[in-house]
Amino acid sequence: MNIKFYYAAGANCCERVRWALDFKCIAYELIDLEHEFDEAHFADISPFGRCPIMEIDGRALSESMAMVEFIEEIYPSPPLNYSDPFLRAQVREICEAVNSSIHPAQNSSIIQHFRPDLNKEQMKPIRAHWIASNLAKLEAQLWKNSSFAIGSQFTLADIFIAVIYRKGIKLGNSPKESPCFETHWQHLLSQPGIKESCPIIE
């Protein structure tokens, strides 16, 4: 299987997928959009003109949720979800809360559409507050059985939570304001296989 992964460093959706690929030690060609690439071809396979995009044997996927679920189905080991249907649904629930409810509204392109008067620096506190306030709403659903987000193993839920939490930190949030999320982040970094595959460690 030939996988090409179109990637932009710092983009939440890209980091999620790259973490899953690297955790499972899947071979792929990384196409960094900061370097030279086939722009015409990218435009043909990217409906919204943005990444991530994953081509699998010439067929393209354009949404990070579709990509990580495809990865999990094709490369089930090591697992990033559970075999139990309800636990699987809980992992998806957290991923979708991040993907659909938290991530879009903090995206600078979305804010710029509604507030064209703001520059990127002025957007940062708005984005940071949105992430922190909405992660706080998720807290009651997390870490009920272990230091992992859902259940007792590393899953896609951990990836989605960690990536958006760290985005908030980059935008100006303080770890002291979200101690449970910081504890979760440090727990992930204490696991060698997880840390080694993480693309957002600075």
Coordinates of C-alpha atoms in Angstrom, one line a residue:
M1 CA 0.0 0.0 0.0
N2 CA 1.4 3.4 -1.1
I3 CA 0.4 6.3 1.2
K4 CA 1.1 9.9 0.5
F5 CA 0.4 12.4 3.3
Y6 CA 0.0 16.1 2.5
Y7 CA 0.9 17.9 5.7
A8 CA 1.3 21.4 7.2
A9 CA 3.2 21.6 10.5
G10 CA 1.2 23.2 13.3
A11 CA -2.2 22.3 11.7
N12 CA -4.2 20.4 14.3
C13 CA -5.9 18.0 11.8
C14 CA -2.5 17.2 10.3
E15 CA -0.9 16.5 13.6
R16 CA -3.6 14.0 14.6
V17 CA -3.2 11.9 11.5
R18 CA 0.6 12.0 11.6
W19 CA 0.6 10.9 15.2
A20 CA -1.6 7.9 14.4
L21 CA 0.6 7.0 11.4
D22 CA 3.8 7.2 13.4
F23 CA 2.4 5.4 16.4
K24 CA 1.5 2.5 14.2
C25 CA 4.9 2.7 12.4
I26 CA 3.2 2.9 9.0
A27 CA 5.4 3.7 6.0
Y28 CA 4.2 6.8 4.1
E29 CA 5.6 9.6 2.0
L30 CA 5.3 13.0 3.8
I31 CA 4.6 15.9 1.5
D32 CA 5.2 19.1 3.5
L33 CA 3.3 22.0 2.0
E34 CA 6.0 24.4 3.2
H35 CA 8.2 22.9 0.5
E36 CA 7.8 22.4 -3.2
F37 CA 4.9 20.2 -4.2
D38 CA 2.5 19.6 -7.1
E39 CA 0.0 22.4 -6.5
A40 CA -2.3 21.6 -9.4
H41 CA -2.6 18.0 -8.3
F42 CA -3.2 19.1 -4.7
A43 CA -6.0 21.4 -5.9
D44 CA -7.6 18.5 -7.7
I45 CA -7.7 16.2 -4.6
S46 CA -8.4 18.8 -1.9
P47 CA -12.1 19.9 -1.9
F48 CA -11.4 22.9 0.3
G49 CA -7.9 23.6 -0.8
R50 CA -6.4 22.7 2.5
C51 CA -4.7 19.8 4.2
P52 CA -4.4 17.1 5.5
I53 CA -4.9 15.0 2.4
M54 CA -4.0 11.4 2.3
E55 CA -3.6 9.5 -1.0
I56 CA -3.8 5.7 -0.7
D57 CA -2.8 4.0 -3.9
G58 CA -3.9 7.1 -5.8
R59 CA -7.2 7.5 -4.0
A60 CA -7.6 10.6 -1.8
L61 CA -9.2 11.2 1.6
S62 CA -9.6 14.7 2.8
E63 CA -10.9 14.6 6.4
S64 CA -8.8 13.7 9.4
M65 CA -11.6 11.6 11.0
A66 CA -11.9 9.6 7.9
M67 CA -8.1 9.1 7.7
V68 CA -7.6 8.0 11.3
E69 CA -10.5 5.5 11.1
F70 CA -9.2 4.2 7.8
I71 CA -5.7 3.8 9.4
E72 CA -7.3 1.9 12.4
E73 CA -9.2 -0.4 10.1
I74 CA -6.3 -1.2 7.8
Y75 CA -3.6 -1.3 10.4
P76 CA -5.4 -2.5 13.6
S77 CA -2.1 -3.1 15.6
P78 CA -1.1 -1.5 17.8
P79 CA -4.7 -0.4 18.4
L80 CA -5.9 3.1 18.8
N81 CA -9.5 2.1 19.6
Y82 CA -11.3 -0.7 21.4
S83 CA -13.0 -3.9 20.2
D84 CA -15.9 -3.2 22.7
P85 CA -18.6 -1.3 20.7
F86 CA -19.5 1.1 23.5
L87 CA -15.9 2.0 24.3
R88 CA -15.3 2.5 20.6
A89 CA -18.3 4.9 20.5
Q90 CA -16.9 6.8 23.5
V91 CA -13.6 7.3 21.7
R92 CA -15.4 8.6 18.6
E93 CA -17.5 10.8 20.8
I94 CA -14.5 12.6 22.2
C95 CA -12.8 12.8 18.8
E96 CA -15.9 14.3 17.3
A97 CA -16.3 16.8 20.2
V98 CA -12.9 18.1 19.4
N99 CA -13.2 17.8 15.6
S100 CA -16.7 19.2 15.2
S101 CA -17.3 21.4 18.3
I102 CA -14.0 22.8 19.4
H103 CA -11.6 22.8 16.5
P104 CA -13.6 24.7 13.8
A105 CA -14.5 27.8 15.8
Q106 CA -10.9 28.4 16.9
N107 CA -9.6 28.1 13.3
S108 CA -8.0 31.5 12.3
S109 CA -9.6 31.3 8.8
I110 CA -13.1 30.9 10.3
I111 CA -12.5 33.8 12.7
Q112 CA -11.2 35.9 9.9
H113 CA -14.3 35.3 7.9
F114 CA -16.5 36.7 10.6
R115 CA -14.0 39.2 12.0
P116 CA -11.9 40.5 9.1
D117 CA -10.9 43.4 11.3
L118 CA -8.7 41.2 13.5
N119 CA -5.2 40.2 12.6
K120 CA -3.7 36.9 13.7
E121 CA -2.2 38.2 16.9
Q122 CA -5.6 39.7 17.9
M123 CA -7.2 36.4 17.2
K124 CA -5.0 34.4 19.6
P125 CA -6.8 35.2 22.9
I126 CA -10.1 34.5 21.3
R127 CA -8.9 31.1 20.0
A128 CA -7.2 30.3 23.2
H129 CA -10.3 31.1 25.4
W130 CA -12.5 29.0 23.1
I131 CA -10.3 26.0 23.4
A132 CA -9.9 26.2 27.2
S133 CA -13.5 26.8 27.9
N134 CA -14.7 24.0 25.7
L135 CA -12.1 21.5 26.9
A136 CA -13.4 22.2 30.4
K137 CA -16.8 21.1 29.4
L138 CA -15.3 17.7 28.3
E139 CA -13.4 17.1 31.4
A140 CA -16.1 15.2 33.2
Q141 CA -16.1 12.6 30.4
L142 CA -12.4 11.9 30.6
W143 CA -10.0 9.9 32.8
K144 CA -12.6 7.9 34.6
N145 CA -10.7 4.6 34.5
S146 CA -7.1 5.5 34.1
S147 CA -4.7 8.3 33.1
F148 CA -5.7 7.7 29.4
A149 CA -8.7 9.7 28.1
I150 CA -11.1 6.8 27.6
G151 CA -10.7 3.4 29.2
S152 CA -7.3 2.0 30.0
Q153 CA -5.2 2.4 26.8
F154 CA -3.9 5.0 24.4
T155 CA -6.5 5.8 21.8
L156 CA -7.5 8.3 19.2
A157 CA -9.2 10.2 22.0
D158 CA -5.9 10.9 23.7
I159 CA -4.4 12.2 20.4
F160 CA -7.3 14.5 19.7
I161 CA -7.4 15.9 23.2
A162 CA -3.6 16.4 23.5
V163 CA -3.3 18.1 20.1
I164 CA -6.0 20.6 20.7
Y165 CA -4.9 21.2 24.3
R166 CA -1.3 21.9 23.1
K167 CA -2.7 24.3 20.5
G168 CA -4.3 26.2 23.3
I169 CA -1.0 26.4 25.1
K170 CA 0.7 27.8 21.9
L171 CA -2.0 30.4 21.7
G172 CA -1.4 31.6 25.2
N173 CA -3.3 29.4 27.6
S174 CA -1.4 28.5 30.8
P175 CA -1.0 24.8 31.9
K176 CA -1.9 26.0 35.4
E177 CA -5.4 26.8 34.2
S178 CA -6.1 23.3 33.0
P179 CA -4.2 21.0 35.4
C180 CA -6.0 17.8 34.4
F181 CA -5.2 18.3 30.8
E182 CA -1.6 19.1 31.6
T183 CA -1.4 15.9 33.8
H184 CA -2.7 14.0 30.8
W185 CA -0.1 15.5 28.5
Q186 CA 2.7 14.6 30.9
H187 CA 1.3 11.1 31.3
L188 CA 1.5 10.6 27.5
L189 CA 5.0 11.9 27.4
S190 CA 6.0 9.4 30.0
Q191 CA 5.1 6.5 27.7
P192 CA 8.1 5.9 25.3
G193 CA 6.2 4.6 22.3
I194 CA 3.7 7.4 22.6
K195 CA 6.3 10.1 23.1
E196 CA 8.5 8.9 20.2
S197 CA 5.6 9.1 17.7
C198 CA 4.2 12.5 18.9
P199 CA 4.7 15.2 16.3
I200 CA 4.0 18.1 18.6
I201 CA 6.8 17.9 21.0
E202 CA 8.9 21.1 20.8

